[in-house]
CSV table of C-alpha atoms in Angstrom, one decimal:
chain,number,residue,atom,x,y,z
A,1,UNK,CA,77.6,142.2,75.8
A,2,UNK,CA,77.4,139.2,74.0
A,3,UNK,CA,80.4,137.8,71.5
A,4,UNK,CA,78.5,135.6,69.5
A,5,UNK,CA,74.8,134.2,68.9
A,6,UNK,CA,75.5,130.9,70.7
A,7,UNK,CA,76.4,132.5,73.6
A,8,UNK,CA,73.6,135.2,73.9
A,9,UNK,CA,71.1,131.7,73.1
A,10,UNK,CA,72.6,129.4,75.9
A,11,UNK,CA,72.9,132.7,78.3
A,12,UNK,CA,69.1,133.1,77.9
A,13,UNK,CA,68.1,129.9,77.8
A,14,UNK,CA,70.0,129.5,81.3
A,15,UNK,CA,68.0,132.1,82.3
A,16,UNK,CA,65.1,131.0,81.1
A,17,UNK,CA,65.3,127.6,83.3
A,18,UNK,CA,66.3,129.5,86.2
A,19,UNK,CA,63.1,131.7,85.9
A,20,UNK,CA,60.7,128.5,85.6
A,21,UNK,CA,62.5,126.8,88.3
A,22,UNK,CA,61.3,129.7,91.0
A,23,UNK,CA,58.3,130.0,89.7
A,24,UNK,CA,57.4,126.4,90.1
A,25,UNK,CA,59.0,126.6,93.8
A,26,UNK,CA,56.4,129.6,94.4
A,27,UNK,CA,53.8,127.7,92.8
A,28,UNK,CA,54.5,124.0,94.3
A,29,UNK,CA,56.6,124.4,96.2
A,30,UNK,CA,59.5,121.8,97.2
A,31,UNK,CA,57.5,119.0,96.6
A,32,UNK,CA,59.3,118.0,93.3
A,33,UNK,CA,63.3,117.5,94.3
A,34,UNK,CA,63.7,116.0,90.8
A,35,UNK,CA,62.0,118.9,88.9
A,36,UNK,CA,63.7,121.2,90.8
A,37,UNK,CA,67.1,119.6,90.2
A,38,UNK,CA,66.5,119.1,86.7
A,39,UNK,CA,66.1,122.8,86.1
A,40,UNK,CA,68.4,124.1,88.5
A,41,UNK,CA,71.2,121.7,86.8
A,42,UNK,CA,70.2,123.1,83.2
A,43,UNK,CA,71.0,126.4,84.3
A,44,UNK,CA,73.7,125.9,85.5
A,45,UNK,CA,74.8,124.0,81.4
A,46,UNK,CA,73.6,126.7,80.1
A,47,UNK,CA,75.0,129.5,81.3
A,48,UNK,CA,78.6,127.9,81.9
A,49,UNK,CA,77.9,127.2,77.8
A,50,UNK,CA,77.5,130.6,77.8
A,51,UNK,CA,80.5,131.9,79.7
A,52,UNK,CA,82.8,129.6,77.6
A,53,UNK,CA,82.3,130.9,74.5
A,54,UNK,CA,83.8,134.2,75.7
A,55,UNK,CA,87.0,135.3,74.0
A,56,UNK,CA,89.0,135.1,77.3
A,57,UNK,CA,88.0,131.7,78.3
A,58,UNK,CA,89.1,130.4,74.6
A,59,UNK,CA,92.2,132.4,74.6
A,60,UNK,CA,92.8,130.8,77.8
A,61,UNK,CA,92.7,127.2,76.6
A,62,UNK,CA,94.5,128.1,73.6
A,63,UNK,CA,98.0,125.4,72.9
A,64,UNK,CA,99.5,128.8,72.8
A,65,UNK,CA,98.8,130.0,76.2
A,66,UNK,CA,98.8,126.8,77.6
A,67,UNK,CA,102.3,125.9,76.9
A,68,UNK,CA,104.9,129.0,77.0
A,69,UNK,CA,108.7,129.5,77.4
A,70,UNK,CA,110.0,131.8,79.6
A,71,UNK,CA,113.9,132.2,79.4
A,72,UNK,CA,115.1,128.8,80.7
A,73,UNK,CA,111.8,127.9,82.2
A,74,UNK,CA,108.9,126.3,80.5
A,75,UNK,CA,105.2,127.1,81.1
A,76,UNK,CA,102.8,124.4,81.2
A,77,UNK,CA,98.8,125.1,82.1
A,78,UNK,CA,96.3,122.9,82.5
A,79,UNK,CA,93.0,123.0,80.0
A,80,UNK,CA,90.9,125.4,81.7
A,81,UNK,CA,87.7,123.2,82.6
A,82,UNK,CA,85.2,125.8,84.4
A,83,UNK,CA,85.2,129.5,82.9
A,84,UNK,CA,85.2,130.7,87.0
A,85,UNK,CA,88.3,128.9,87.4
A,86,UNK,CA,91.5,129.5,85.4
A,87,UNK,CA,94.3,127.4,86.5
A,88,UNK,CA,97.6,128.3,87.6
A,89,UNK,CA,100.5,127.0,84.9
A,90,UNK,CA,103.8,125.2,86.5
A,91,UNK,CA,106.9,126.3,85.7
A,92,UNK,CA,109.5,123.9,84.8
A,93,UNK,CA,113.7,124.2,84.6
A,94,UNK,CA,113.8,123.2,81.1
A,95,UNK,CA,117.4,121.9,81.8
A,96,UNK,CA,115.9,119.3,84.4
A,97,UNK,CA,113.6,118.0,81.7
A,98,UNK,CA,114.7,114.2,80.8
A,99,UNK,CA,111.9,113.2,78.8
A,100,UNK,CA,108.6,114.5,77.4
A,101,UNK,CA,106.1,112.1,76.4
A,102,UNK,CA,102.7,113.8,74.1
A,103,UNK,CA,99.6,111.7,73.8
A,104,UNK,CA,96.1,112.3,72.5
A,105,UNK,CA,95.6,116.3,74.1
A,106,UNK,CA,97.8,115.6,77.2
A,107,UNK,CA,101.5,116.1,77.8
A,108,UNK,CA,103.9,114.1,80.4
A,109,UNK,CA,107.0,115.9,81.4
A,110,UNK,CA,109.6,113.7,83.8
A,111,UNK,CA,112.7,115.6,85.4
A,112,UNK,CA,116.0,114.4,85.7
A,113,UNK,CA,116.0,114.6,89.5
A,114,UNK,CA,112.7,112.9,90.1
A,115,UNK,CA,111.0,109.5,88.5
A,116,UNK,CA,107.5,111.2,88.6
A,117,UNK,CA,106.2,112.6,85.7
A,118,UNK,CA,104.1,115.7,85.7
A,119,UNK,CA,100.9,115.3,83.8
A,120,UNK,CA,99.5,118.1,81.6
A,121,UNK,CA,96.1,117.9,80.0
A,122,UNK,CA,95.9,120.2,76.5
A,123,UNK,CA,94.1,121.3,73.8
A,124,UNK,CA,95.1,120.0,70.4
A,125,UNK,CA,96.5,116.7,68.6
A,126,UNK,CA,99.5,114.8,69.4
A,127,UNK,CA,100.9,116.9,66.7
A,128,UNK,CA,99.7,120.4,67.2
A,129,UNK,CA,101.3,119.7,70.4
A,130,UNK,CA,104.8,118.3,69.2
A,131,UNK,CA,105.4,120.8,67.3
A,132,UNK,CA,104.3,123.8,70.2
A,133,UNK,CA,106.9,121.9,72.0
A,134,UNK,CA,109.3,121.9,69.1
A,135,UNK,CA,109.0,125.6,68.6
A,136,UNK,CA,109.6,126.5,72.1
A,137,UNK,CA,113.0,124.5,72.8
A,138,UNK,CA,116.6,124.9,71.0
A,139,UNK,CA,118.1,122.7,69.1
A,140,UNK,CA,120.5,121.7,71.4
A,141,UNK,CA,117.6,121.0,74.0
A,142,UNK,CA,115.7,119.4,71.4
A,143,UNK,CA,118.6,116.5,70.8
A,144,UNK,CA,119.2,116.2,74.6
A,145,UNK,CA,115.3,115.6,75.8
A,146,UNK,CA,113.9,112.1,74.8
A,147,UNK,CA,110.6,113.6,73.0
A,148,UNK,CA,108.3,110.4,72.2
């Protein structure tokens, strides 16, 4: 059921919270908002903790699945944030690409035909990232995208 030890501990530990928060409304009652919050917003950590450190939530955010090529398109996902939600990746003409700009774990891609950029947010270094996006383009594409 459960992948590793940190994700069994959080998992319970969520559960744990959620257990003392009804027993103190059945107890109490409502009388404590800040209590009630508290524990109610520490099971919610907890077992989000828990459900990302599943395999498919950290395949998911992966530089690898997160930037793809397929045939003359390019495939750019955000980081996945919440394990509930996995976002849906943007395909891009790679021959409409003018310019790709990497920073720290984000990505900026600006088309030929339009003076917006796209904004990507990654996992990984200015690096790791470079060279994903090095390994995915041709050489030809390479020399005619500005890549800064």
């Amino acid at each position: 059921m459960f992948e590793n030890k940190w994700q069994s501990v959080s998992f319970f530990i969520g559960i744990l919270f959620l257990v003392l928060s009804i027993a103190f409304i059945v107890l109490v009652g409502f009388d404590y908002q800040v209590f009630l919050l508290g524990t109610f917003s520490a099971t919610a950590f907890f077992v989000t903790y828990a459900a990302k450190q599943a395999s498919q939530f950290k395949q998911a955010n992966q530089l690898t699945s997160l930037l793809q090529r397929h045939e003359n398109k390019l495939q750019i996902c955000n980081k996945h944030l919440s394990p509930s939600y996995l976002n849906e990746p943007v395909e891009v003409e790679i021959s409409q690409i003018s310019s790709i700009t990497i920073l720290a774990a984000s990505l900026s891609v600006q088309l030929k035909q339009d003076e917006q950029l796209n904004q990507f947010t990654l996992t990984g270094s200015t690096t790791e990232i470079k060279q994903r996006v090095e390994q995915l383009l041709t050489e030809q594409e390479l020399q005619r995208i500005s890549i800064q």
